Amino acid sequence: MSLIKDKQLSADRLRRSADLEALGFKTTKGLDKLTGLIGQERAVRSVGFGLSVQSKGYNIFMVGEPGCGRTTYALEELKRAAADMPAPDDWVYVYNFDDPSLPLAINLPAGKGRDLAKDAEDAIEDIKTALAKAFDNNEFEDNKAQLVKSFQDEVNAIMEELRKWAESKDFAIKRTPQGFVNLPLIMAPPLPSNEEGQGEAEKKDEEGEKQLVRREMQQEEFEKLSETEQEALQKVSEEISQKTLEKLRLIREREKELKEKIKELESQICRVAIAPILTELRGKHMPNEKLAKWLDELTEDLIANFNVFLAAVRDAAAEVDFSRYEVNAFVSNNPNDGAPVICETNPIYYNLVGKVDYENRQGNLYTDFRRITPGAMHRANGGFLLLDADELLRQFMSWDVLKRVLRYRELSIENLGEQLGYIPVSSLRPEPIPIDMKVVIVGTPYLYYLLNIYDPEFQKVFKIKAEFDSEMPRTAESEYQIAQFVAGFVAREGRLNFTAAAVGEVIEWASRLAEDRNKLSTQLNKIAEILVESTACAKAGGKKLVGVDHVRKALEEKVFRADMWEDKVLEEYRKGVIRIDTEGEVVGQINGLTVSQLIDHSFGSPVRITANVFMGAEGVVNIEREVSMTGPIHNKGLMILTSYLGRMYAREFPLSVSARIAFEQTYGGIEGDSASSTELYCLISAIAGIPLSQGIAVTGSVDQMGFIQPIGGVNEKIEGFFRYCKARGLTGKQGVIIPVQNEQHLMLNHEVTEAVRKNRFHIWSISTIDEGIEILTGIPAGKMDEKGQYPKKSVHGRVQAALEGWLERSFRYKKVMTDRVDPPKKRGKKKTEPAESKDKEAPEAKEAE
């Protein structure tokens, strides 16, 4: 009994309370707010180093479990670093006058991109007005008319010269709709204008008055000529036609010269008209070599298409497209805001890379450089890009394009349809933009190690690992930091202030969340949830402060919302469907403890373990293992039991026992070695015939030397068994045996702690199997003497005696069976028996065989 008392834990050792006096405040009102991270020194130093290195590949992967403040800290730290950095250049896309399918990218100082777009728009409007005024000027018309008149005079002179030359050849040149026609000239009477006139002419001829004029030869007259005369005229006509072609060629040359002169005149007027406007535009955004070249091309294009501007001014209804002269302010930065910090919460391919939008016009897709939109990497250029690893890896092609940009530091906008399409489609190919940014990815350890294993390029682009811990040491300083976090949350969210006792309850729950009384959880999002729910409980009660009762109520409600299946299991126990004995003593039966882990809740419950032993040499057999219901860790624990039995009881003789161990009423898989000590107690009880207390549940693994080893979920296991005992009725003799190493993990709820305080429930911590045996049986375990024997009345002595007895009976049984098959020969004279008797005994001997 003394051992039972010595190993029993007091209520003060079951839960570490917060030191309210050390906190030094009554409420969180006026308490300093928390700044920075708490308990993450390793991560803070890693992030600081990563941000200080500007070399290629030194991007940061923040590793940690969700809720430890990774994203919030990353944003705050990146904004702090970005504030001290210069704002990066703006980027604009402009029309490429040489190849419209390749828009040009031009960088400008921060804040100048939008200015250029606005100035270019205003300049085009001013140019419309300036050109309209310039070409409405009388001087332009006079100069143009003078050029045209000179041209016409020159043309007339050329044609007159040609006409005279043709006349000298007795030919006339006549213009027709089909071109120039050469007609021979002859001296002949004039042609009558009509039939009446023709009669009068003939009459005059009859009178003898013959009148001749030089006129064009008619077709009938030509046909009356001889063939020689016709050939002569045809030859002269060809010569005149050749001369006419030469003169027409000369006229066309003069016409081209006229057009060139007019165009030069127009260009000169245009250049003079738009020069002040473009000079002002250049002055605002210079020096910039690439922009200057584009403005030169813009000037020439304006001059070449000035008629479009005139048409737009003179006819308001005219549909004129001036989009080529616009500027797409692709990326704009504020020069006073430092470097950009972009947190992309939806990192699909287009959100990262940007895209070229298309417009549907009567069933046809249309696009131009104005429809090029930036992605997160464009906006983060010169600064920082923050991404979530889980979201990033879910998206098609996003991870690949991010790696490519980080390796080559250049980003091209390519639509996925063009990359994956089997048929190439003509589209815009914007000029790539150089990228210089630092990427920070937030992810879990699982994703980090998977990327290291399966992506050989990962380490090349993410050289900095910043690992966040899910817990921190519980000290007076860290407890006060939790209080500061509560104060900051209250101030930020506009919540009710917390009393010191309420903050203390939050601190204790943070320690429970860390599963260690000497640590605190850094999962601040889960702590924030309790703060919100506690505030809601206080407001529902009409309180102006959040007290300790409100925090406890919030924690109870949180469990209640998630423990439906726990209640259903407990209900089956109350109905007797699940058999768990919490009173009395039974040989070969004990209560083990298990933890059921749901997504949002975990709870402990007892499981009845039984053992049967009998003569044989099969050793210890786990029934669940035989039907493949156990995992490798559990199987390892079972093998350790056999090793322990051999070490303790079979040094001088072979271990002769057959045992069957079973987890009763379990129908799912079993894994873990936390019940190995429990199985050993049950097995020892069955061998020795010593009953075990059913009001005591046991957890803990055991090694080959009999030392108890720690397990997980100790709080849930204790509380789970307590609920079962409470449902049947607390007797004051019930409790749980745990490994001594798990004392530091105890953060039991107030109900269990209070029951222990009132001596209605007990917790024992042990370090060896012997200590557990004495608590469960009330009998000394016994120590081996120099001869390898245990005291007969001890537990080990009774086990040893039972095993020796089984071994002796086993040998005796084997001897009897051997004698039946092959009886020993008797000494003395051999007795002769009749042949008949031999024949009669032969069948019996054969049967014995």
XYZ file of N, CA and C in Angstrom, residues 727-829:
309
model
N -19.723 7.594 -15.219
C -21.010 7.107 -15.701
C -21.503 5.918 -14.873
N -20.572 5.058 -14.414
C -20.943 3.898 -13.604
C -20.991 4.257 -12.122
N -20.281 5.309 -11.756
C -20.231 5.740 -10.358
C -18.831 5.672 -9.802
N -18.329 6.791 -9.320
C -16.980 6.852 -8.765
C -16.966 6.179 -7.395
N -15.981 5.319 -7.204
C -15.884 4.563 -5.942
C -14.762 5.061 -5.045
N -13.892 5.901 -5.571
C -12.745 6.344 -4.790
C -11.552 5.433 -4.927
N -11.716 4.286 -5.636
C -10.615 3.363 -5.834
C -10.165 3.325 -7.302
N -10.821 4.109 -8.109
C -10.533 4.069 -9.539
C -9.434 5.073 -9.895
N -8.788 4.795 -11.029
C -7.745 5.709 -11.471
C -7.030 5.179 -12.690
N -5.923 5.835 -13.012
C -5.154 5.510 -14.214
C -3.681 5.466 -13.855
N -2.992 4.472 -14.394
C -1.545 4.373 -14.254
C -0.910 4.888 -15.541
N 0.021 5.824 -15.402
C 0.686 6.417 -16.558
C 2.199 6.319 -16.381
N 2.966 6.420 -17.457
C 4.430 6.471 -17.323
C 4.868 7.743 -16.594
N 5.924 7.632 -15.840
C 6.399 8.787 -15.088
C 6.842 9.918 -16.018
N 7.278 9.551 -17.235
C 7.715 10.582 -18.183
C 6.556 11.447 -18.655
N 5.345 10.951 -18.546
C 4.176 11.700 -19.015
C 3.642 12.686 -17.990
N 4.277 12.767 -16.826
C 3.829 13.750 -15.833
C 3.904 15.169 -16.388
N 4.951 15.431 -17.184
C 5.125 16.782 -17.732
C 4.056 17.131 -18.762
N 3.324 16.116 -19.250
C 2.297 16.357 -20.260
C 0.918 16.536 -19.657
N 0.804 16.406 -18.361
C -0.510 16.456 -17.726
C -1.043 17.882 -17.661
N -2.163 18.098 -18.328
C -2.936 19.340 -18.227
C -4.413 18.948 -18.258
N -4.810 18.212 -17.205
C -6.153 17.650 -17.159
C -7.192 18.726 -16.921
N -8.426 18.432 -17.322
C -9.491 19.423 -17.126
C -9.825 19.574 -15.652
N -10.574 20.588 -15.356
C -10.840 20.935 -13.949
C -11.665 19.864 -13.254
N -12.535 19.171 -13.978
C -13.378 18.153 -13.353
C -12.541 16.993 -12.830
N -11.599 16.501 -13.636
C -10.739 15.403 -13.200
C -9.836 15.859 -12.069
N -9.283 17.032 -12.214
C -8.388 17.555 -11.176
C -9.120 17.673 -9.842
N -10.355 18.149 -9.871
C -11.128 18.304 -8.645
C -11.483 16.939 -8.051
N -11.769 15.946 -8.898
C -12.067 14.606 -8.389
C -10.852 14.007 -7.693
N -9.652 14.232 -8.255
C -8.430 13.764 -7.607
C -8.207 14.498 -6.291
N -8.499 15.778 -6.295
C -8.326 16.569 -5.070
C -9.217 16.026 -3.948
N -10.408 15.566 -4.302
C -11.363 15.044 -3.314
C -11.172 13.547 -3.070
N -10.118 12.980 -3.630
C -9.772 11.575 -3.425
C -10.830 10.634 -3.996
N -11.507 11.069 -5.025
C -12.517 10.225 -5.675
C -11.963 9.561 -6.938
N -10.790 9.967 -7.348
C -10.128 9.419 -8.532
C -8.634 9.582 -8.324
N -7.845 8.710 -8.962
C -6.407 8.702 -8.677
C -5.608 8.578 -9.972
N -4.423 9.179 -9.910
C -3.459 9.069 -11.009
C -2.145 8.591 -10.412
N -1.605 7.496 -10.967
C -0.299 7.003 -10.546
C 0.680 7.121 -11.705
N 1.908 7.465 -11.366
C 2.953 7.483 -12.398
C 4.030 6.505 -11.988
N 4.436 5.654 -12.915
C 5.388 4.597 -12.608
C 6.505 4.605 -13.632
N 7.576 3.907 -13.292
C 8.716 3.834 -14.198
C 9.082 2.409 -14.565
N 8.532 1.414 -13.824
C 8.838 0.015 -14.125
C 7.569 -0.819 -14.082
N 7.660 -1.985 -14.669
C 6.555 -2.926 -14.643
C 6.247 -3.363 -13.216
N 7.282 -3.542 -12.420
C 7.072 -4.002 -11.042
C 6.198 -3.033 -10.263
N 6.420 -1.733 -10.454
C 5.599 -0.745 -9.743
C 4.140 -0.848 -10.163
N 3.908 -1.053 -11.440
C 2.537 -1.194 -11.918
C 1.873 -2.445 -11.402
N 2.631 -3.553 -11.322
C 2.074 -4.814 -10.829
C 1.591 -4.660 -9.395
N 2.382 -4.004 -8.569
C 2.023 -3.868 -7.158
C 0.782 -3.004 -6.995
N 0.646 -1.941 -7.857
C -0.545 -1.096 -7.762
C -1.790 -1.866 -8.191
N -1.667 -2.682 -9.223
C -2.823 -3.395 -9.772
C -3.244 -4.582 -8.917
N -2.286 -5.209 -8.245
C -2.593 -6.429 -7.491
C -2.561 -6.240 -5.988
N -1.811 -5.251 -5.519
C -1.625 -5.098 -4.078
C -0.658 -6.100 -3.499
N 0.057 -6.823 -4.362
C 1.021 -7.842 -3.956
C 2.404 -7.389 -4.404
N 3.422 -7.598 -3.562
C 4.776 -7.224 -3.966
C 5.197 -7.948 -5.242
N 5.925 -7.244 -6.083
C 6.357 -7.855 -7.341
C 7.412 -8.909 -7.099
N 8.314 -8.641 -6.156
C 9.369 -9.596 -5.849
C 10.635 -9.329 -6.615
N 11.776 -9.623 -5.917
C 13.078 -9.442 -6.566
C 13.796 -10.781 -6.630
N 14.515 -10.981 -7.688
C 15.222 -12.239 -7.898
C 16.433 -12.310 -6.973
N 16.632 -13.472 -6.334
C 17.796 -13.649 -5.467
C 18.991 -14.127 -6.290
N 20.083 -14.484 -5.571
C 21.313 -14.889 -6.240
C 21.156 -16.201 -7.005
N 20.199 -17.016 -6.580
C 19.986 -18.295 -7.230
C 19.009 -18.197 -8.394
N 18.555 -16.975 -8.685
C 17.632 -16.812 -9.805
C 16.191 -17.122 -9.447
N 15.876 -17.094 -8.117
C 14.521 -17.398 -7.675
C 13.854 -16.150 -7.100
N 12.526 -16.104 -7.241
C 11.723 -15.021 -6.679
C 11.011 -15.521 -5.430
N 10.696 -14.606 -4.506
C 9.896 -15.026 -3.344
C 8.605 -15.690 -3.800
N 8.254 -16.800 -3.156
C 7.117 -17.585 -3.632
C 5.811 -16.819 -3.597
N 5.639 -15.917 -2.603
C 4.361 -15.206 -2.479
C 4.319 -13.925 -3.328
N 5.426 -13.603 -3.950
C 5.439 -12.420 -4.810
C 4.801 -12.742 -6.150
N 4.508 -11.705 -6.914
C 3.900 -11.894 -8.222
C 4.850 -12.648 -9.140
N 6.092 -12.221 -9.183
C 7.046 -12.889 -10.056
C 7.276 -14.331 -9.609
N 7.271 -14.543 -8.279
C 7.444 -15.904 -7.775
C 6.320 -16.810 -8.220
N 5.120 -16.316 -8.167
C 3.972 -17.127 -8.587
C 3.996 -17.377 -10.101
N 4.454 -16.385 -10.854
C 4.592 -16.595 -12.292
C 5.652 -17.649 -12.569
N 6.792 -17.528 -11.847
C 7.877 -18.483 -12.044
C 7.433 -19.886 -11.685
N 6.718 -19.991 -10.581
C 6.244 -21.305 -10.146
C 5.279 -21.895 -11.170
N 4.407 -21.055 -11.674
C 3.441 -21.544 -12.657
C 4.136 -22.025 -13.917
N 5.121 -21.292 -14.379
C 5.834 -21.676 -15.593
C 6.639 -22.958 -15.372
N 7.286 -23.078 -14.161
C 8.037 -24.294 -13.862
C 7.098 -25.483 -13.784
N 5.943 -25.262 -13.161
C 4.971 -26.351 -13.071
C 4.496 -26.802 -14.437
N 4.210 -25.845 -15.295
C 3.783 -26.202 -16.653
C 4.883 -26.951 -17.401
N 6.125 -26.503 -17.164
C 7.233 -27.160 -17.838
C 7.389 -28.595 -17.358
N 7.273 -28.792 -16.028
C 7.398 -30.138 -15.462
C 6.284 -31.039 -15.964
N 5.067 -30.513 -15.965
C 3.942 -31.297 -16.457
C 4.095 -31.577 -17.958
N 4.677 -30.622 -18.626
C 4.901 -30.819 -20.062
C 5.883 -31.954 -20.308
N 6.990 -31.995 -19.503
C 7.954 -33.070 -19.628
C 7.319 -34.411 -19.274
N 6.515 -34.429 -18.191
C 5.859 -35.655 -17.764
C 4.902 -36.155 -18.846
N 4.221 -35.230 -19.442
C 3.275 -35.607 -20.505
C 4.018 -36.177 -21.707
N 5.107 -35.533 -22.061
C 5.893 -36.038 -23.190
C 6.446 -37.428 -22.907
N 6.867 -37.668 -21.605
C 7.413 -38.981 -21.244
C 6.340 -40.049 -21.328
N 5.150 -39.726 -20.871
C 4.054 -40.690 -20.933
C 3.722 -41.022 -22.377
N 3.655 -40.030 -23.187
C 3.337 -40.248 -24.602
C 4.422 -41.059 -25.285
N 5.680 -40.796 -24.897
C 6.789 -41.551 -25.483
C 6.731 -43.009 -25.054
N 6.422 -43.236 -23.743
C 6.347 -44.613 -23.238
C 5.223 -45.390 -23.901
N 4.138 -44.719 -24.199
C 3.022 -45.403 -24.851
C 3.398 -45.834 -26.264
N 4.172 -45.043 -26.900
C 4.579 -45.376 -28.266
C 5.708 -46.405 -28.256
N 6.717 -46.254 -27.313
C 7.884 -47.135 -27.280
C 8.170 -47.504 -25.828
N 7.477 -48.549 -25.265
C 7.647 -48.907 -23.839
C 9.080 -49.293 -23.540
N 9.592 -49.026 -22.316
C 10.968 -49.394 -21.942
C 11.093 -50.916 -21.774
N 12.307 -51.511 -22.075
C 12.553 -52.952 -21.957
C 12.783 -53.335 -20.498
N 12.153 -54.493 -20.059
C 12.329 -54.985 -18.689
C 13.644 -55.766 -18.555
N 14.253 -55.689 -17.338
C 15.494 -56.412 -17.089
C 15.197 -57.883 -16.791
N 16.184 -58.779 -16.925
C 16.041 -60.208 -16.594
C 15.770 -61.042 -17.826
N 15.356 -62.357 -17.525
C 15.148 -63.330 -18.592
C 13.939 -62.984 -19.400
